[in-house]
Coordinates of N, CA and C in Angstrom, one line a residue:
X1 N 50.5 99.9 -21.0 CA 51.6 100.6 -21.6 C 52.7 99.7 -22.0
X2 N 53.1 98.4 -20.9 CA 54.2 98.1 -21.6 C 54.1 97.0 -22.7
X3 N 52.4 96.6 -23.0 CA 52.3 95.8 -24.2 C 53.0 97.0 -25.5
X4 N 52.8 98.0 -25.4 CA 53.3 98.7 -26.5 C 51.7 99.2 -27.3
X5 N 50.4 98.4 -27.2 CA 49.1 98.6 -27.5 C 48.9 99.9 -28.2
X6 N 49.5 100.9 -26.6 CA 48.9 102.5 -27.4 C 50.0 103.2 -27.7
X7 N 51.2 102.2 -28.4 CA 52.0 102.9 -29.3 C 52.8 103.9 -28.1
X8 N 53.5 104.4 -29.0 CA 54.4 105.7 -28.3 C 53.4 106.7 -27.1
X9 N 53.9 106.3 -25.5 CA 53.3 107.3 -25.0 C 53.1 109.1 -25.4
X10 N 53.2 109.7 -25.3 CA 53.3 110.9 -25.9 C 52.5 112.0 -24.2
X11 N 51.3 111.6 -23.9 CA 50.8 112.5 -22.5 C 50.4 111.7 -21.7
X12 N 50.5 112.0 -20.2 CA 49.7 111.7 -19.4 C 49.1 112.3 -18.0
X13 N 48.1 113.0 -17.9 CA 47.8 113.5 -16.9 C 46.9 113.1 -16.0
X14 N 47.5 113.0 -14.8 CA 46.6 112.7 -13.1 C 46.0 114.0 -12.6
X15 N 45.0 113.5 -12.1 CA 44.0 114.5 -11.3 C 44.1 114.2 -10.0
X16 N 44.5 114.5 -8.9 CA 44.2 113.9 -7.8 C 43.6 115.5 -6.4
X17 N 42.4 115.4 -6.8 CA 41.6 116.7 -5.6 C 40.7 116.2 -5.2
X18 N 40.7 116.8 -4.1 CA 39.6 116.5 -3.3 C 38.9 117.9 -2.3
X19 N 37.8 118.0 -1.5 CA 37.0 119.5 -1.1 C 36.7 119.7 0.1
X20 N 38.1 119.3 0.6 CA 38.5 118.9 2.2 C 38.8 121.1 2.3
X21 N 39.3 121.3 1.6 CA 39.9 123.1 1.4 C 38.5 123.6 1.6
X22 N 37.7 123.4 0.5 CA 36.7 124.5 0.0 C 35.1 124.0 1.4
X23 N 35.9 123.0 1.9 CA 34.6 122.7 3.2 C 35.0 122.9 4.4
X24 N 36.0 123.7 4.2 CA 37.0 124.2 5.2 C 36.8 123.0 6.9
X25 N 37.1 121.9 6.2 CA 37.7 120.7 6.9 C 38.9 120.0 7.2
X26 N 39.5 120.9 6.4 CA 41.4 120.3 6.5 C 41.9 121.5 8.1
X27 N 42.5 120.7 8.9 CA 42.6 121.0 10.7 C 43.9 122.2 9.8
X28 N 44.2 123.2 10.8 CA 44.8 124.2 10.1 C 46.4 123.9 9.9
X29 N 46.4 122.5 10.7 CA 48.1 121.9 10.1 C 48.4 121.9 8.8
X30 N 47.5 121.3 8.6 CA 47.3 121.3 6.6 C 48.2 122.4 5.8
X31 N 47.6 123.3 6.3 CA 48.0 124.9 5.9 C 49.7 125.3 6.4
X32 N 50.2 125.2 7.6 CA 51.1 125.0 8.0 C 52.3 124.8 7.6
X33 N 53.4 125.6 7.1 CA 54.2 125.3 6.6 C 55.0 124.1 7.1
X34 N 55.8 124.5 8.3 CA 56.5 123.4 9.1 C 55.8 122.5 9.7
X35 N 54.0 122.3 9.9 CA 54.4 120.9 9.8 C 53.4 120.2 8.6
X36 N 53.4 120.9 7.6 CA 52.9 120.0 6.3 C 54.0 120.1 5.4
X37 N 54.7 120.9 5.3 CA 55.4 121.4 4.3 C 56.1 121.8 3.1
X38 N 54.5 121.9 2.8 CA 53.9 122.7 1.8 C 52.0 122.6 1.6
X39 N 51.6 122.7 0.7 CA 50.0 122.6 0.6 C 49.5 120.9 -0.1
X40 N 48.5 121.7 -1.3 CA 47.8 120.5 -1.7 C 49.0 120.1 -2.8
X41 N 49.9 120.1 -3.4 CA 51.1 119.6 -4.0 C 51.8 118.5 -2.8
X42 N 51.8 118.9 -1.8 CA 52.7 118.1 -0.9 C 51.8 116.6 -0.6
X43 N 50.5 117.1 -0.8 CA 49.6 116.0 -0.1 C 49.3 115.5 -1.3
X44 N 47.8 115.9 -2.3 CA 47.4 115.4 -3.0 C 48.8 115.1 -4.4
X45 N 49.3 116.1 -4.4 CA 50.0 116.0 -5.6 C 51.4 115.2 -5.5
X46 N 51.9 114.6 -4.2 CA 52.3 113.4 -4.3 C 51.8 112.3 -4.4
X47 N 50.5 112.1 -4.7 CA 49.7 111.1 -5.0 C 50.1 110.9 -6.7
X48 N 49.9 112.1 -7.1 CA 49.5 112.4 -8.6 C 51.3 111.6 -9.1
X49 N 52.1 112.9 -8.5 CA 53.6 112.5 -8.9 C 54.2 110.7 -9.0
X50 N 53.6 109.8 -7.7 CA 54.0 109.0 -7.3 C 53.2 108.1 -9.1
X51 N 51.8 108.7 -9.4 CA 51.4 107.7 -10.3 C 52.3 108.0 -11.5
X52 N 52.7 109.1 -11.7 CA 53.3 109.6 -12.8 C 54.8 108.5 -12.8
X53 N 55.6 108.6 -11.6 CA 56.6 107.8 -11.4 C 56.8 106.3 -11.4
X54 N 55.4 105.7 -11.2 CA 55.3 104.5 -11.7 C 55.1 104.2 -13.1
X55 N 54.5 105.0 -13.6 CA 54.8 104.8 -15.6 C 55.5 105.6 -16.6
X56 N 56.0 106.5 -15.8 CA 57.0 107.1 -16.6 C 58.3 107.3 -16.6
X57 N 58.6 107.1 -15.2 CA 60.1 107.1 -14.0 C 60.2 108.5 -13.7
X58 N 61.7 109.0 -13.8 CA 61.8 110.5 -13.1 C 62.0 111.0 -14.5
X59 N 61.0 112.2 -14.0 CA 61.4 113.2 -15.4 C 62.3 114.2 -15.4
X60 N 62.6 114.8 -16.6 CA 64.2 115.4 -17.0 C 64.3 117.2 -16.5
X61 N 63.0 117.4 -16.6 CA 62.4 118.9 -16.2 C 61.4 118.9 -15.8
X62 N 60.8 119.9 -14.9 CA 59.5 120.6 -14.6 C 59.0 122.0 -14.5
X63 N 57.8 122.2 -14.6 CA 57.6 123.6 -14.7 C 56.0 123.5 -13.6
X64 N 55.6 124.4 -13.3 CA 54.7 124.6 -12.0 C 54.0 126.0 -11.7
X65 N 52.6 125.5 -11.5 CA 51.8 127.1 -11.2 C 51.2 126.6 -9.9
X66 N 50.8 127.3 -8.8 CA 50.4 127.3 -7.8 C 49.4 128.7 -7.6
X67 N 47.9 127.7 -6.7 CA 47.1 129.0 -6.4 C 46.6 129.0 -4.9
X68 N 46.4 130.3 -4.5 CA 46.7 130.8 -3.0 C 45.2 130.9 -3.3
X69 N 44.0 130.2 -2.9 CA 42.5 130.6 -2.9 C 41.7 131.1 -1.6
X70 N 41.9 130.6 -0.7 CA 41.1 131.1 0.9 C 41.9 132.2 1.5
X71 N 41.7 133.0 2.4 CA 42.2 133.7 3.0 C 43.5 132.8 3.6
X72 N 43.5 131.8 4.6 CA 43.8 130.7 5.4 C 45.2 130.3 4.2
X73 N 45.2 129.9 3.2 CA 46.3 129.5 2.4 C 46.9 131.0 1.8
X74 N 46.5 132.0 1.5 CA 47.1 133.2 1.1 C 48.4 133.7 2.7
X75 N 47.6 133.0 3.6 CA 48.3 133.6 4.8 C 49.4 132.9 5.2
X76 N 49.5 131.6 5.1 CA 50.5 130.1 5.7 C 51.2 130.3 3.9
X77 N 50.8 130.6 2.7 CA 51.4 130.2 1.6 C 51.7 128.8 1.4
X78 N 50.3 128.0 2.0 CA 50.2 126.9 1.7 C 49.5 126.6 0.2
X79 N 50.0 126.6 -0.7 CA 48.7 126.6 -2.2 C 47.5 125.3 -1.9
X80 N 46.5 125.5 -2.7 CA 45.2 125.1 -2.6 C 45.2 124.4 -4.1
X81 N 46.0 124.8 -4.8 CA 45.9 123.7 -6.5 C 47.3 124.3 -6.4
X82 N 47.7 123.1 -7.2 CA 48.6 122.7 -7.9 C 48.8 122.2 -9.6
X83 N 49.4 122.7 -10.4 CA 49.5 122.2 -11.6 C 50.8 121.8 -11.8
X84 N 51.4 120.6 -12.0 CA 53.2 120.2 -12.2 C 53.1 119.6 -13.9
X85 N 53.8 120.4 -14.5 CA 54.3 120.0 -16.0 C 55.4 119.0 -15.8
X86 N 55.5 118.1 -16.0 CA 56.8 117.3 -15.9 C 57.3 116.7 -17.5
X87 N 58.9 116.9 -18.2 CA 58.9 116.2 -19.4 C 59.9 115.2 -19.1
X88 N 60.1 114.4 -20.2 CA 60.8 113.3 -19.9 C 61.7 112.7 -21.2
X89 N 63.0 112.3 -21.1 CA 63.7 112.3 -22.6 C 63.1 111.5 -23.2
X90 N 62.5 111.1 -23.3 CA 61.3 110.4 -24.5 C 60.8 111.0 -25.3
X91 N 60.6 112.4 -24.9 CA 59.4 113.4 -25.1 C 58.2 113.6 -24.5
X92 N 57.6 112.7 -24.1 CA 56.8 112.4 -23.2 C 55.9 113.9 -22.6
X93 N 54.9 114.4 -22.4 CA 54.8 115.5 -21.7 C 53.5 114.8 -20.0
X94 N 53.6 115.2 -19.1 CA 52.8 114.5 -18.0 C 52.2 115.6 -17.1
X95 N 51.2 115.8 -16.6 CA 50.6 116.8 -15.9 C 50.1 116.2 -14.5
X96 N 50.4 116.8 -13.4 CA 50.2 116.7 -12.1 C 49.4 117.5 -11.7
X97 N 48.1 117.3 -11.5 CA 47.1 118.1 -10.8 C 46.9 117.9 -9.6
X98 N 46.7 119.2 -8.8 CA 46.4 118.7 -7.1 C 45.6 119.2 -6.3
X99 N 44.4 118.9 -5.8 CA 44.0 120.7 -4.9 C 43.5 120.1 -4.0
X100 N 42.9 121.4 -3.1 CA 42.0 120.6 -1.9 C 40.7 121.6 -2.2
X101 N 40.6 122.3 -3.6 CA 39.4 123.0 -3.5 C 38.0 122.4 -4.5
X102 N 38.3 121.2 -4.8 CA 37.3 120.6 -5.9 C 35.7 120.4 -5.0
X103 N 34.9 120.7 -5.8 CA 33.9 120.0 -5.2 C 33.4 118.8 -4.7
X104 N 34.4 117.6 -5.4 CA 34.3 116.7 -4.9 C 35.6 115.9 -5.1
X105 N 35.7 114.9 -4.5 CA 36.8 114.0 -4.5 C 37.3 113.7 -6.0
X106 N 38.5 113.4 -6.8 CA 38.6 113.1 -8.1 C 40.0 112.6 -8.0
X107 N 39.9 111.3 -8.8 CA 41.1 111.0 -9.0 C 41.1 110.5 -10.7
X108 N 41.8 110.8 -11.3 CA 41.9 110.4 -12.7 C 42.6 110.3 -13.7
X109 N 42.7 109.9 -14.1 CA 44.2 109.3 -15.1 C 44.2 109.3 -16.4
X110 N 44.3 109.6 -17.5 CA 44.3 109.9 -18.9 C 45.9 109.7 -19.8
X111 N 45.7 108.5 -20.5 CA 47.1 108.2 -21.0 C 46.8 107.9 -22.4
X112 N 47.6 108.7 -23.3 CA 47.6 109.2 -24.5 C 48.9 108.6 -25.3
X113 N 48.6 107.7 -26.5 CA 49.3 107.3 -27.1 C 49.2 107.5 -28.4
X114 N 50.2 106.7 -29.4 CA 49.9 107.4 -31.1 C 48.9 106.3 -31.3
X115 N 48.5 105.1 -30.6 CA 47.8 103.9 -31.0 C 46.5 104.5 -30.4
X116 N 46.6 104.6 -29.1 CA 45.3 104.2 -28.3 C 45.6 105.4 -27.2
X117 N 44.6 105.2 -26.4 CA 44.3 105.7 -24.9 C 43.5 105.4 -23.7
X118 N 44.0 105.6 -22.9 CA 43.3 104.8 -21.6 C 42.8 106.6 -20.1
X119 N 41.9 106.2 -20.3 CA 40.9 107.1 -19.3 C 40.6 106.1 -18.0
X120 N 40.8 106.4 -16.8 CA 40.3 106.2 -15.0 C 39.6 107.0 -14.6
X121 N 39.0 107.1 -14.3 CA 37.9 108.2 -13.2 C 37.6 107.6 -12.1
X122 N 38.2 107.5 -11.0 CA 38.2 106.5 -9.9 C 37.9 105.2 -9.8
X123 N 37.1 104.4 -10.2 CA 36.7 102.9 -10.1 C 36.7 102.6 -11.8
X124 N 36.8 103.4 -12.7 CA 36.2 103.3 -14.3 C 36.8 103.9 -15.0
X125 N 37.2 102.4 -15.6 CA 38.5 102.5 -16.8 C 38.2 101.9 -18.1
X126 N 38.3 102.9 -19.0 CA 38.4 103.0 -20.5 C 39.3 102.8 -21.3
X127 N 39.6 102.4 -22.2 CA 40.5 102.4 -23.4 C 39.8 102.5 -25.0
X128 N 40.6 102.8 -25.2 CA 40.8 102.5 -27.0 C 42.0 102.5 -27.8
X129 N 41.8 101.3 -28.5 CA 42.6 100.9 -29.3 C 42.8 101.0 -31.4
X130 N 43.4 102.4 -31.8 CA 43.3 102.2 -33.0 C 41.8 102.5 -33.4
X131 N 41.3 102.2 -33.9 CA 39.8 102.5 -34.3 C 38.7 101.5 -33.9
X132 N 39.4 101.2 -33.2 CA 38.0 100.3 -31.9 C 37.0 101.0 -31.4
X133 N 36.0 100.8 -30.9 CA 35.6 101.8 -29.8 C 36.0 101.8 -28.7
X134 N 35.3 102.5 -27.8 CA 35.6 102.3 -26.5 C 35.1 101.2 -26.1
X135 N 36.1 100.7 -24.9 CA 36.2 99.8 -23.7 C 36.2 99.2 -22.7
X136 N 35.1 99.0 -21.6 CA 35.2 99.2 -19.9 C 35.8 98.0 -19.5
X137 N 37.1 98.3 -19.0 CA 37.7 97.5 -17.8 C 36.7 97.1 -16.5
X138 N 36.1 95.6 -16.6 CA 35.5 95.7 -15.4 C 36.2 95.6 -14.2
X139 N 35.7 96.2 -12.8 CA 36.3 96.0 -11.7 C 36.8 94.9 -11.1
X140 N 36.1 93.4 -11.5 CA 36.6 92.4 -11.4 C 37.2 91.9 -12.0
X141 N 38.4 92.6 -12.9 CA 39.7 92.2 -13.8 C 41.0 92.8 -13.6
X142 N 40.1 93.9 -12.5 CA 41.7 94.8 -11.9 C 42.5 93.8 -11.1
X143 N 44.2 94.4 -11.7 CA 44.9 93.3 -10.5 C 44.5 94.0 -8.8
X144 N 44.9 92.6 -7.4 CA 45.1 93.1 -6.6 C 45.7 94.4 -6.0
X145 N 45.0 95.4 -5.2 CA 45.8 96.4 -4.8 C 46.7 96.2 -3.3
X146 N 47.4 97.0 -4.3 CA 48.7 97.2 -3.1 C 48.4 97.7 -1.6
X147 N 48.5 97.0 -0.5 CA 48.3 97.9 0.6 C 48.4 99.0 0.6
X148 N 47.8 100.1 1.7 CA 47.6 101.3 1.3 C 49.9 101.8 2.2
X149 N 50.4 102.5 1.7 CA 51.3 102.5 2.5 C 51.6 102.7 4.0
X150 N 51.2 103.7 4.5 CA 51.5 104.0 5.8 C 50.8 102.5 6.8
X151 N 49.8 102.0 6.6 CA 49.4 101.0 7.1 C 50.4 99.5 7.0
X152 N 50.9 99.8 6.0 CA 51.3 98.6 5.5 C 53.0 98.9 6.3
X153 N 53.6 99.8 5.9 CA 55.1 100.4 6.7 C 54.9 99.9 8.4
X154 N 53.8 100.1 9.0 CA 53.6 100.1 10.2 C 53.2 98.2 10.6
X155 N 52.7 97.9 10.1 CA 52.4 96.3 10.0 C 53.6 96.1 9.5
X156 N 54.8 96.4 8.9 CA 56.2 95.4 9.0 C 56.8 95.8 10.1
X157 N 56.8 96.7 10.4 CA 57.5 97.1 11.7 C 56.6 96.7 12.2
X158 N 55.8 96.2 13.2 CA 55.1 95.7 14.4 C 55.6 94.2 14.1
X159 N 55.3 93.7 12.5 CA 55.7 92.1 12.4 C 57.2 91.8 12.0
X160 N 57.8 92.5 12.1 CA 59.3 92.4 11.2 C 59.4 91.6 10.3
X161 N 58.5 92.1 9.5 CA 59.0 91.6 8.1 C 59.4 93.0 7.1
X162 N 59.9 91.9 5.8 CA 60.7 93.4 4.8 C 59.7 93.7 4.1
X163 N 59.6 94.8 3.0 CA 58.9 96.0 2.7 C 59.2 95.2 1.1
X164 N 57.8 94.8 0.6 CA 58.1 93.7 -0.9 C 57.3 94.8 -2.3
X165 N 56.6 96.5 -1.5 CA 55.8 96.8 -2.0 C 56.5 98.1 -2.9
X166 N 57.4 99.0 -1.7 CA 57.4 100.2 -1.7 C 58.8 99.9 -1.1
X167 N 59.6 101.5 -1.6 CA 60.7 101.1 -1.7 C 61.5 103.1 -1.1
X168 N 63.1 102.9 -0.4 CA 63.3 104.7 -0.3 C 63.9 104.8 -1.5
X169 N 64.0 104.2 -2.1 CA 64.5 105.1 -3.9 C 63.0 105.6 -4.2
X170 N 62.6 105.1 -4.2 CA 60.7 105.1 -4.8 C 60.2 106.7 -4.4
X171 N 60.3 106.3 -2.9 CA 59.9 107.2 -2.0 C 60.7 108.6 -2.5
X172 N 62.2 108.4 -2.1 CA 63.2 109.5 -2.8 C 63.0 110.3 -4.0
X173 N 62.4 109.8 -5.0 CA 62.2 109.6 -6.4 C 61.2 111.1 -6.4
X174 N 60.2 110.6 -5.7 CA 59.0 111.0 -6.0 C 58.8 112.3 -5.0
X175 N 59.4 112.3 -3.8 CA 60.3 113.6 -3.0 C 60.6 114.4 -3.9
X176 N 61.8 114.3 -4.5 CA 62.7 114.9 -5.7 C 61.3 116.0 -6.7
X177 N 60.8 115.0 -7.4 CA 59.5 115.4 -8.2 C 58.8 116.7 -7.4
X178 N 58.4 116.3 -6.7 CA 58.1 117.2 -5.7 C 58.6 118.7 -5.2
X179 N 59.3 118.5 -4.6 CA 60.4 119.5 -4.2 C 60.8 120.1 -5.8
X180 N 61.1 119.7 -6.8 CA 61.7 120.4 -8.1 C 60.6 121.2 -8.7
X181 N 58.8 120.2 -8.6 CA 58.0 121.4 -9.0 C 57.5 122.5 -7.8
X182 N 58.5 122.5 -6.5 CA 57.9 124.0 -6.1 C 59.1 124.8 -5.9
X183 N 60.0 124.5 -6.5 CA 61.1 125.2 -6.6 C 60.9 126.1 -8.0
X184 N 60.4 124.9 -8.9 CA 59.7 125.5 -10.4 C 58.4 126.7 -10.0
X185 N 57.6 126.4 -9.3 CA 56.3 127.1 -8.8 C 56.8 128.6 -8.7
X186 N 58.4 128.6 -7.6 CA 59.2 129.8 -6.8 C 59.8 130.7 -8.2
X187 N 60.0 130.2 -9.1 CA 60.8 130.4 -10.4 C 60.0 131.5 -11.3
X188 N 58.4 130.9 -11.3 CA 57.7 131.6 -12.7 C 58.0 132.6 -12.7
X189 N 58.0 133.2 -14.0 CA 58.1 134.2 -14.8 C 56.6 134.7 -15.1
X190 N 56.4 136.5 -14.8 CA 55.5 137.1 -15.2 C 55.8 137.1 -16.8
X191 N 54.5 137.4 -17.5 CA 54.5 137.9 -18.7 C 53.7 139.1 -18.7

C-alpha cells in the first residue's frame, strides 16, 4: 500500500472468525458481560480493527450490526458476529468482520485499490497489479512476525526491557474503534 502500486485505496475488509461459539467451546466467560466485555467484536473483532488500524489509522465514523445466535449469547447479550463499517477522510470504506460462529477458523484480508488488489486467506497472499495476473506471495518472502502480544508484554516485564513493538496510543486507538462500533451496534435504526 504505501508503494502507491494499487493506486488509491478505496476498500478493505478483514475477516477474523473462528467456531469456538458454534462448538460450544468458548468457557461461559466468553459470553459474560463483565468479564469479557462484550462478545465476538471484543475478541475477534479487535483483531480485525487492530489490522484495519495498521493501514488505515483511526477512522472518522462507524456504523455496526450485531447477531445474538445461541441461546447462551441471546441471554449474556454477548453477540456471536459482528459486522463494523468504518469510513475514513480519504474516503476510504473498511469492513470489520468477527464471530465465534464460523465453521472454521478464517482470517482474511482483501485490499482494494483503483490499480490493483491484494487478497490473504491465512498463510496465502495474492495480488494484482493493473492487468497482470494474479500473484502468490511466497511464505518465505513474508517479513518477520511480530511477537504475539500478551507474550511478548509479559517477557518485558519479567526482563525489563521497553516495548519496540506495540504501543498505549496503538492499544488506545483501536479500544476507541471498538467501543464506537458498539455504541454504533446500540444506535441502529429499524426500517
Amino acid at each position: 500500500m504505501d508503494s502507491g502500486k494499487l493506486g488509491q485505496i478505496y476498500s478493505v475488509h478483514v475477516r477474523q472468525t473462528h467456531d469456538a461459539g458454534c462448538q460450544g467451546t468458548l468457557f461461559s466467560g466468553f459470553y459474560h458481560p463483565l468479564e469479557n466485555g462484550g462478545g465476538a467484536m471484543n475478541d475477534m473483532g479487535y483483531k480485525a480493527a487492530h489490522i484495519l488500524w495498521n493501514l488505515l489509522g483511526m477512522p472518522k465514523e462507524v456504523s455496526c450490526s450485531t447477531q445474538y445466535i445461541s441461546p447462551l449469547s441471546r441471554e449474556w447479550k454477548a453477540e456471536e458476529s459482528a459486522v463494523a463499517v468504518y469510513s475514513y477522510e480519504n474516503g476510504t470504506v473498511a469492513v470489520a468482520e468477527s464471530g465465534w460462529m464460523t465453521p472454521k477458523y478464517q482470517c482474511t484480508l482483501d485490499v482494494f485499490g483503483t490499480r490493483g488488489c491484494v487478497t490473504a486467506r491465512d498463510s496465502l497472499i495474492t495480488y494484482r497489479i493493473g492487468e497482470e495476473g494474479w500473484k502468490t506471495v511466497s511464505e518465505k518472502d513474508f517479513p518477520a512476525a511480530k511477537p504475539y502480544p500478551l507474550n511478548y508484554w509479559i517477557e518485558n516485564i519479567q526482563n525489563d526491557r521497553p516495548d519496540v513493538y506495540y504501543g498505549v496510543d496503538e492499544a488506545m486507538d483501536v479500544t476507541r474503534m471498538i467501543m464506537a462500533a458498539y455504541r454504533a451496534a446500540a444506535q441502529t435504526q429499524k426500517l
